[in-house]
Amino acid sequence: MTGERQKLDGAALANANFRYFPYVMAAFVAILLLSNIIGASKPSFIVLPNGSEWAFGAGVLFFPLSYIIGDVLTEVYGYANARRVIWAGFAALIFMAFMAWVVVSLPPAEGWPGQEAYEFVFGNAWRIVIASIVAFWAGEFANAFVMAKMKIWTRGKHLWSRTIGSTVVGQGLDSLIFYPLAFYGLAGWPIEQLWEVVLSQWLIKTGWEILLTPVTYQVIGFLKRREGVEVFDTDTNFSPFGSRGETA
């Protein structure tokens, strides 16, 4: 459907058949898993002009893409569909953590030297997942809520204001909750470095959103043209759990 866009409210989404929605969902879940098991466990740093080091989490290199995709989901497909994707991501995180625990717990073959390193990298998976669930509960749903409400307030105009505004709120909550819950008290994470990472993650993630705004415009424009819809969450239940009879 590439012609004139059909304006839909929350109730009309129940019968909508979206062509690209499964691919956007897959991209969101994949980036969520990668950022939590590969990027989040490693702090890195940059050298400032004064010679001091500023710490940041390596996941910041690609994790902000999940929030950009979250913006795309809410803007194109509506809050209720974004909620479905967030829950799918939670389920994938739990499965990932369970399998990490199983693999780490298996006895290593005789002579294999990697067990200690494996435990160091993947042994904290459950704590990371718990922190991720709590952080995403606040961050992703806040991001989607602000995005959907601002679309109504702006009558669908000024897309940049709601992509950036929702990211400031969502990423701020995510960084503030995730890193202390996941890494507070662990070796290699002194408290000063931990709060540096929280602040730098929020600033860098928001900076990524601003920098990639032209790309976000292109992706959202492409999907709206291809799907042929313009969604406004005027009658949507914004509870993270939904309710019986909820359209999504």
Coordinates of C-alpha atoms in Angstrom, one line a residue:
M1 CA 0.0 0.0 0.0
T2 CA 1.9 3.0 -1.3
G3 CA -0.8 5.6 -2.1
E4 CA -2.5 8.1 0.2
R5 CA -1.9 7.4 3.9
Q6 CA -4.9 6.1 5.9
K7 CA -5.2 7.8 9.3
L8 CA -5.7 5.2 12.0
D9 CA -6.4 5.6 15.7
G10 CA -5.7 2.9 18.2
A11 CA -8.9 0.9 17.6
A12 CA -8.3 0.6 13.9
L13 CA -4.9 -1.0 14.4
A14 CA -6.5 -4.4 15.2
N15 CA -7.2 -5.2 11.6
A16 CA -4.2 -3.5 10.0
N17 CA -1.9 -5.8 8.1
F18 CA 1.6 -4.3 8.2
R19 CA 4.2 -5.5 5.7
Y20 CA 7.4 -4.4 7.4
F21 CA 6.4 -4.6 11.1
P22 CA 8.0 -8.1 11.6
Y23 CA 11.4 -6.9 10.3
V24 CA 11.4 -3.8 12.5
M25 CA 10.6 -6.1 15.5
A26 CA 13.4 -8.5 14.6
A27 CA 15.9 -5.6 14.3
F28 CA 14.8 -4.2 17.7
V29 CA 15.2 -7.6 19.5
A30 CA 18.5 -8.3 17.9
I31 CA 20.0 -5.0 18.9
L32 CA 18.6 -5.4 22.4
L33 CA 20.3 -8.7 22.9
L34 CA 23.6 -7.6 21.4
S35 CA 23.7 -4.5 23.5
N36 CA 23.1 -6.3 26.8
I37 CA 25.4 -9.3 26.3
I38 CA 28.2 -7.8 24.2
G39 CA 28.3 -4.1 24.9
A40 CA 27.0 -3.6 28.4
S41 CA 29.6 -5.7 30.2
K42 CA 32.6 -3.7 29.0
P43 CA 33.5 -0.2 30.2
S44 CA 35.8 1.7 27.9
F45 CA 37.1 5.3 27.9
I46 CA 38.1 8.3 25.8
V47 CA 41.0 10.6 26.6
L48 CA 39.8 14.2 27.2
P49 CA 41.8 17.3 26.1
N50 CA 43.1 17.7 29.6
G51 CA 44.5 14.2 29.6
S52 CA 42.0 12.7 31.9
E53 CA 39.9 9.6 31.0
W54 CA 36.1 9.6 30.6
A55 CA 34.5 6.2 31.0
F56 CA 31.6 4.9 29.0
G57 CA 29.9 1.6 28.3
A58 CA 30.9 -0.1 25.0
G59 CA 27.2 -0.8 24.3
V60 CA 26.7 2.9 23.5
L61 CA 28.1 2.2 20.1
F62 CA 24.9 0.5 19.0
F63 CA 22.4 0.3 21.9
P64 CA 20.9 3.8 21.0
L65 CA 19.6 2.2 17.8
S66 CA 17.1 0.3 19.8
Y67 CA 15.6 3.6 21.0
I68 CA 15.6 4.9 17.4
I69 CA 13.7 1.8 16.3
G70 CA 11.4 2.3 19.3
D71 CA 10.7 5.8 18.0
V72 CA 10.0 4.3 14.5
L73 CA 7.7 1.6 16.0
T74 CA 5.6 4.2 17.9
E75 CA 5.5 6.8 15.2
V76 CA 4.6 4.4 12.4
Y77 CA 2.8 1.5 14.1
G78 CA 1.4 3.1 17.3
Y79 CA 2.1 2.6 21.0
A80 CA 0.2 -0.7 21.3
N81 CA 2.3 -2.4 18.6
A82 CA 5.5 -0.9 20.2
R83 CA 4.4 -2.5 23.5
R84 CA 4.2 -5.9 21.8
V85 CA 7.8 -5.5 20.6
I86 CA 9.0 -4.5 24.0
W87 CA 7.5 -7.6 25.6
A88 CA 9.0 -9.7 22.8
G89 CA 12.4 -8.2 23.7
F90 CA 11.9 -9.0 27.4
A91 CA 11.1 -12.6 26.6
A92 CA 14.2 -12.9 24.4
L93 CA 16.4 -11.4 27.2
I94 CA 15.1 -14.0 29.7
F95 CA 15.8 -16.8 27.2
M96 CA 19.3 -15.5 26.5
A97 CA 20.1 -15.2 30.3
F98 CA 18.8 -18.8 30.9
M99 CA 21.0 -20.2 28.1
A100 CA 24.0 -18.2 29.3
W101 CA 23.5 -19.7 32.7
V102 CA 23.3 -23.2 31.2
V103 CA 26.4 -22.9 29.0
V104 CA 28.5 -21.3 31.8
S105 CA 27.4 -24.1 34.2
L106 CA 28.3 -26.9 31.9
P107 CA 31.7 -28.5 32.9
P108 CA 34.4 -27.5 30.4
A109 CA 36.2 -30.2 28.4
E110 CA 39.5 -31.2 29.8
G111 CA 42.3 -28.9 28.6
W112 CA 40.0 -26.1 27.6
P113 CA 41.4 -22.8 29.0
G114 CA 38.5 -20.5 28.5
Q115 CA 36.1 -21.3 31.4
E116 CA 37.3 -18.5 33.6
A117 CA 37.1 -15.9 30.9
Y118 CA 33.7 -17.3 29.9
E119 CA 32.4 -16.9 33.4
F120 CA 33.7 -13.4 33.7
V121 CA 31.9 -12.3 30.5
F122 CA 28.7 -14.2 30.7
G123 CA 28.4 -15.1 34.4
N124 CA 26.8 -11.8 35.2
A125 CA 24.0 -12.3 32.6
W126 CA 21.2 -12.7 35.2
R127 CA 22.0 -9.5 36.9
I128 CA 22.3 -7.7 33.6
V129 CA 18.9 -9.1 32.5
I130 CA 17.2 -8.1 35.7
A131 CA 18.6 -4.6 35.4
S132 CA 17.6 -4.5 31.7
I133 CA 14.1 -5.5 32.5
V134 CA 13.7 -2.8 35.1
A135 CA 15.4 -0.2 33.0
F136 CA 13.4 -1.0 29.9
W137 CA 10.2 -1.0 31.9
A138 CA 10.9 2.6 32.7
G139 CA 12.9 3.7 29.6
E140 CA 11.2 2.0 26.7
F141 CA 7.6 2.6 27.9
A142 CA 8.4 6.2 28.8
N143 CA 10.0 6.7 25.4
A144 CA 6.9 5.2 23.6
F145 CA 4.5 7.1 25.8
V146 CA 6.2 10.5 25.3
M147 CA 6.5 9.8 21.6
A148 CA 2.8 8.9 21.2
K149 CA 1.5 11.8 23.3
M150 CA 3.7 14.4 21.6
K151 CA 2.5 13.2 18.2
I152 CA -1.1 14.0 19.3
W153 CA 0.0 17.3 20.9
T154 CA 1.9 18.4 17.8
R155 CA -0.8 17.0 15.5
G156 CA 1.8 14.9 13.7
K157 CA 4.1 17.8 13.0
H158 CA 7.7 18.5 14.2
L159 CA 8.8 14.8 14.2
W160 CA 12.3 15.9 15.4
S161 CA 10.9 17.3 18.7
R162 CA 9.2 14.1 19.7
T163 CA 12.1 11.7 18.6
I164 CA 14.6 13.8 20.6
G165 CA 12.2 14.6 23.5
S166 CA 11.2 11.0 24.0
T167 CA 14.8 9.9 23.9
V168 CA 15.9 12.5 26.5
V169 CA 13.3 11.0 28.9
G170 CA 13.6 7.3 28.0
Q171 CA 17.4 7.2 27.7
G172 CA 17.8 9.2 30.9
L173 CA 15.7 6.7 32.9
D174 CA 17.3 3.7 31.2
S175 CA 20.9 4.8 32.0
L176 CA 20.0 5.9 35.5
I177 CA 18.4 2.6 36.4
F178 CA 20.4 0.0 34.4
Y179 CA 24.1 0.7 35.2
P180 CA 23.7 0.9 39.0
L181 CA 21.5 -2.2 39.1
A182 CA 23.7 -4.2 36.8
F183 CA 27.2 -3.2 38.0
Y184 CA 27.2 -1.5 41.4
G185 CA 29.6 -3.2 43.7
L186 CA 31.3 -5.3 41.1
A187 CA 35.1 -5.5 40.7
G188 CA 36.3 -3.1 38.0
W189 CA 33.4 -0.7 38.5
P190 CA 34.4 1.9 41.1
I191 CA 31.5 4.2 42.1
E192 CA 33.0 7.3 40.4
Q193 CA 33.4 5.4 37.2
L194 CA 29.9 4.0 37.4
W195 CA 28.3 7.5 37.6
E196 CA 30.6 8.7 34.8
V197 CA 29.2 5.9 32.7
V198 CA 25.6 6.7 33.6
L199 CA 26.1 10.4 32.6
S200 CA 28.1 9.7 29.5
Q201 CA 25.6 7.0 28.3
W202 CA 22.7 9.4 28.6
L203 CA 24.6 12.2 26.8
I204 CA 26.0 10.0 24.1
K205 CA 22.7 8.1 23.5
T206 CA 20.9 11.4 23.2
G207 CA 23.6 12.7 20.9
W208 CA 23.2 9.6 18.7
E209 CA 19.5 10.4 18.4
I210 CA 20.2 13.9 17.4
L211 CA 22.9 12.9 14.9
L212 CA 20.7 10.2 13.3
T213 CA 17.6 12.4 13.1
P214 CA 17.9 12.7 9.3
V215 CA 18.2 8.9 9.0
T216 CA 15.2 8.5 11.3
Y217 CA 13.2 10.8 9.1
Q218 CA 14.1 8.7 6.0
V219 CA 13.2 5.4 7.7
I220 CA 9.9 6.7 9.1
G221 CA 9.0 8.3 5.8
F222 CA 9.7 5.1 3.9
L223 CA 7.7 2.9 6.2
K224 CA 4.7 5.3 6.3
R225 CA 4.7 5.4 2.5
R226 CA 5.0 1.6 2.2
E227 CA 2.5 0.8 4.9
G228 CA 0.2 3.6 3.8
V229 CA -0.9 4.7 7.3
E230 CA -0.6 7.5 9.8
V231 CA -1.3 6.3 13.3
F232 CA -2.5 8.5 16.2
D233 CA -2.9 7.0 19.6
T234 CA -6.0 8.9 20.5
D235 CA -7.9 6.0 22.2
T236 CA -5.0 3.8 23.2
N237 CA -4.6 2.2 26.6
F238 CA -1.1 3.2 27.6
S239 CA -0.7 0.6 30.4
P240 CA 2.4 -1.5 29.8
F241 CA 0.2 -4.6 30.3
G242 CA -2.7 -3.6 28.1
S243 CA -6.1 -4.9 28.9
R244 CA -8.8 -7.3 27.7
G245 CA -10.1 -6.1 24.4
E246 CA -6.9 -4.0 23.8
T247 CA -6.4 -3.4 20.1
A248 CA -2.8 -4.6 20.1

